[in-house]
Amino acid sequence: MIILGEWGIGKTSLLRLLKRIAQQKGLLASLCSMPKFTDKDSTQDVVNLIIEEILKGFPVIKSTDKFMEEIESFGISIAGFGGQVTRRKKKPSPQILLTDILLKLWKHIESKLAIILIDDIQNFNSMPQVIDILRLVLSREEIMLKTNYLFILTSTLRGWHYFIDKHDPIGRFFRKRETIQPLSKNETTKVIVETLKNSGVKFSKEIMQRIYQPTIGHPYE
């Protein structure tokens, strides 16, 4: 699933809320924050970072030692748990590596559903092939039949349109889309009232209206 919205609209806050709700229900959830990449970064570097971020969010493993042994069998060594992925020997391709990690990780986690939240994928603009790799991995039969992962990605609208222009299959794969819109005037008033509850501060109706006019319901503004 892809969540779309402009900067400051609340995408990251929504992912944090989804993570908290999932954990309250006894499910595993990992929030992966993606930095901005450049042409100097390789696809392998980005996939490695995604793997590191996923592992940091899934500390509940039945047998950590065994899992670490299996991870090292791919030619990578993770310092601590979710630490830096370092080269030990020749690694498989990023696509095969991510597939194998997800399959082996699933065997060791105790959860009916594992949720992976990847924030700000527009930062992959310099290497859209990373999103295509993710699409190919999640389309693999063994991933669909043997695991139960839910991937939720966020992107700016402009960033997402860039991916669709470059790689149309990506847009078709992430058919489940939710676009976050600015708050309505009534929603803006409710947010302000709820935020100020028990603070001893109140705004008049006139001020409420004047708050909405320049912000147009944008949460950050």
mmCIF file of N, CA, C and O in Angstrom, residues 2 23 25 40-41 43 46 51 69 73 76 82 84 86 100 140 142 148 156 184 189 192 195 216-217 220:
data_model
loop_
_atom_site.group_PDB
_atom_site.id
_atom_site.type_symbol
_atom_site.label_atom_id
_atom_site.label_comp_id
_atom_site.label_asym_id
_atom_site.label_seq_id
_atom_site.Cartn_x
_atom_site.Cartn_y
_atom_site.Cartn_z
ATOM 1 N N ILE A 2 0.410 2.303 -0.664
ATOM 2 C CA ILE A 2 1.158 3.546 -0.725
ATOM 3 C C ILE A 2 0.287 4.670 -0.164
ATOM 4 O O ILE A 2 -0.892 4.779 -0.496
ATOM 5 N N GLN A 23 1.355 -2.685 17.358
ATOM 6 C CA GLN A 23 2.010 -3.247 18.540
ATOM 7 C C GLN A 23 1.014 -3.479 19.665
ATOM 8 O O GLN A 23 1.127 -4.450 20.410
ATOM 9 N N LYS A 25 -1.906 -4.434 19.269
ATOM 10 C CA LYS A 25 -2.637 -5.651 18.895
ATOM 11 C C LYS A 25 -1.742 -6.891 18.910
ATOM 12 O O LYS A 25 -2.147 -7.960 18.480
ATOM 13 N N LYS A 40 25.723 8.610 -6.086
ATOM 14 C CA LYS A 40 26.897 7.903 -5.583
ATOM 15 C C LYS A 40 26.523 6.639 -4.816
ATOM 16 O O LYS A 40 27.355 5.753 -4.626
ATOM 17 N N ASP A 41 25.274 6.575 -4.332
ATOM 18 C CA ASP A 41 24.822 5.393 -3.606
ATOM 19 C C ASP A 41 24.427 4.305 -4.599
ATOM 20 O O ASP A 41 23.865 4.588 -5.662
ATOM 21 N N THR A 43 22.435 0.553 -5.553
ATOM 22 C CA THR A 43 21.209 -0.163 -5.221
ATOM 23 C C THR A 43 21.444 -1.108 -4.041
ATOM 24 O O THR A 43 20.600 -1.243 -3.152
ATOM 25 N N VAL A 46 21.259 0.752 -0.726
ATOM 26 C CA VAL A 46 19.903 1.092 -0.312
ATOM 27 C C VAL A 46 19.172 -0.136 0.215
ATOM 28 O O VAL A 46 18.500 -0.084 1.248
ATOM 29 N N ILE A 51 17.112 -3.466 4.824
ATOM 30 C CA ILE A 51 17.228 -4.671 5.641
ATOM 31 C C ILE A 51 17.588 -4.312 7.075
ATOM 32 O O ILE A 51 16.996 -4.834 8.035
ATOM 33 N N GLU A 69 23.138 -16.845 12.228
ATOM 34 C CA GLU A 69 23.917 -17.779 11.417
ATOM 35 C C GLU A 69 23.369 -17.844 9.998
ATOM 36 O O GLU A 69 24.121 -17.892 9.027
ATOM 37 N N SER A 73 25.078 -16.657 6.391
ATOM 38 C CA SER A 73 25.241 -17.588 5.274
ATOM 39 C C SER A 73 25.054 -16.886 3.928
ATOM 40 O O SER A 73 25.454 -17.398 2.893
ATOM 41 N N ILE A 76 26.702 -11.764 4.694
ATOM 42 C CA ILE A 76 26.638 -10.496 5.399
ATOM 43 C C ILE A 76 26.714 -10.750 6.892
ATOM 44 O O ILE A 76 26.369 -11.824 7.380
ATOM 45 N N GLY A 82 20.378 -5.611 13.835
ATOM 46 C CA GLY A 82 19.973 -4.456 13.068
ATOM 47 C C GLY A 82 21.105 -3.466 12.901
ATOM 48 O O GLY A 82 20.882 -2.294 12.632
ATOM 49 N N GLN A 84 25.097 -2.523 11.242
ATOM 50 C CA GLN A 84 25.566 -2.289 9.876
ATOM 51 C C GLN A 84 25.809 -3.600 9.150
ATOM 52 O O GLN A 84 26.371 -4.544 9.694
ATOM 53 N N THR A 86 27.831 -5.619 6.707
ATOM 54 C CA THR A 86 29.197 -5.535 6.197
ATOM 55 C C THR A 86 29.478 -6.703 5.262
ATOM 56 O O THR A 86 28.911 -7.777 5.401
ATOM 57 N N ASP A 100 15.463 -13.604 0.362
ATOM 58 C CA ASP A 100 15.924 -14.613 1.322
ATOM 59 C C ASP A 100 15.843 -14.103 2.760
ATOM 60 O O ASP A 100 15.488 -14.862 3.672
ATOM 61 N N ARG A 140 6.974 -12.370 -5.628
ATOM 62 C CA ARG A 140 7.470 -13.741 -5.713
ATOM 63 C C ARG A 140 6.502 -14.698 -5.014
ATOM 64 O O ARG A 140 5.961 -14.402 -3.944
ATOM 65 N N GLU A 142 6.951 -17.487 -3.388
ATOM 66 C CA GLU A 142 7.287 -17.959 -2.052
ATOM 67 C C GLU A 142 7.014 -16.905 -0.984
ATOM 68 O O GLU A 142 6.680 -17.235 0.156
ATOM 69 N N ASN A 148 3.572 -13.454 5.707
ATOM 70 C CA ASN A 148 2.424 -12.557 5.833
ATOM 71 C C ASN A 148 2.921 -11.166 6.221
ATOM 72 O O ASN A 148 2.749 -10.712 7.350
ATOM 73 N N THR A 156 5.703 11.698 -1.372
ATOM 74 C CA THR A 156 5.041 12.910 -1.832
ATOM 75 C C THR A 156 4.353 12.593 -3.156
ATOM 76 O O THR A 156 4.715 11.634 -3.848
ATOM 77 N N SER A 184 -10.410 19.838 6.831
ATOM 78 C CA SER A 184 -11.487 20.783 6.544
ATOM 79 C C SER A 184 -11.518 21.837 7.645
ATOM 80 O O SER A 184 -10.794 21.745 8.650
ATOM 81 N N THR A 189 -10.734 23.038 13.419
ATOM 82 C CA THR A 189 -11.236 23.510 14.715
ATOM 83 C C THR A 189 -11.155 22.407 15.766
ATOM 84 O O THR A 189 -10.715 22.640 16.898
ATOM 85 N N ILE A 192 -7.554 21.818 16.932
ATOM 86 C CA ILE A 192 -7.080 22.874 17.834
ATOM 87 C C ILE A 192 -7.687 22.709 19.220
ATOM 88 O O ILE A 192 -6.997 22.804 20.240
ATOM 89 N N THR A 195 -6.165 19.705 20.967
ATOM 90 C CA THR A 195 -4.768 19.954 21.324
ATOM 91 C C THR A 195 -4.665 20.835 22.572
ATOM 92 O O THR A 195 -3.784 20.641 23.417
ATOM 93 N N ILE A 216 -5.149 26.863 5.365
ATOM 94 C CA ILE A 216 -5.977 26.025 4.472
ATOM 95 C C ILE A 216 -5.999 24.583 4.980
ATOM 96 O O ILE A 216 -5.995 23.628 4.186
ATOM 97 N N GLY A 217 -5.982 24.417 6.286
ATOM 98 C CA GLY A 217 -6.120 23.084 6.855
ATOM 99 C C GLY A 217 -4.858 22.223 6.814
ATOM 100 O O GLY A 217 -4.925 21.025 7.077
ATOM 101 N N TYR A 220 0.811 20.977 9.340
ATOM 102 C CA TYR A 220 2.100 21.543 9.731
ATOM 103 C C TYR A 220 1.993 23.051 9.892
ATOM 104 O O TYR A 220 2.497 23.632 10.847
#
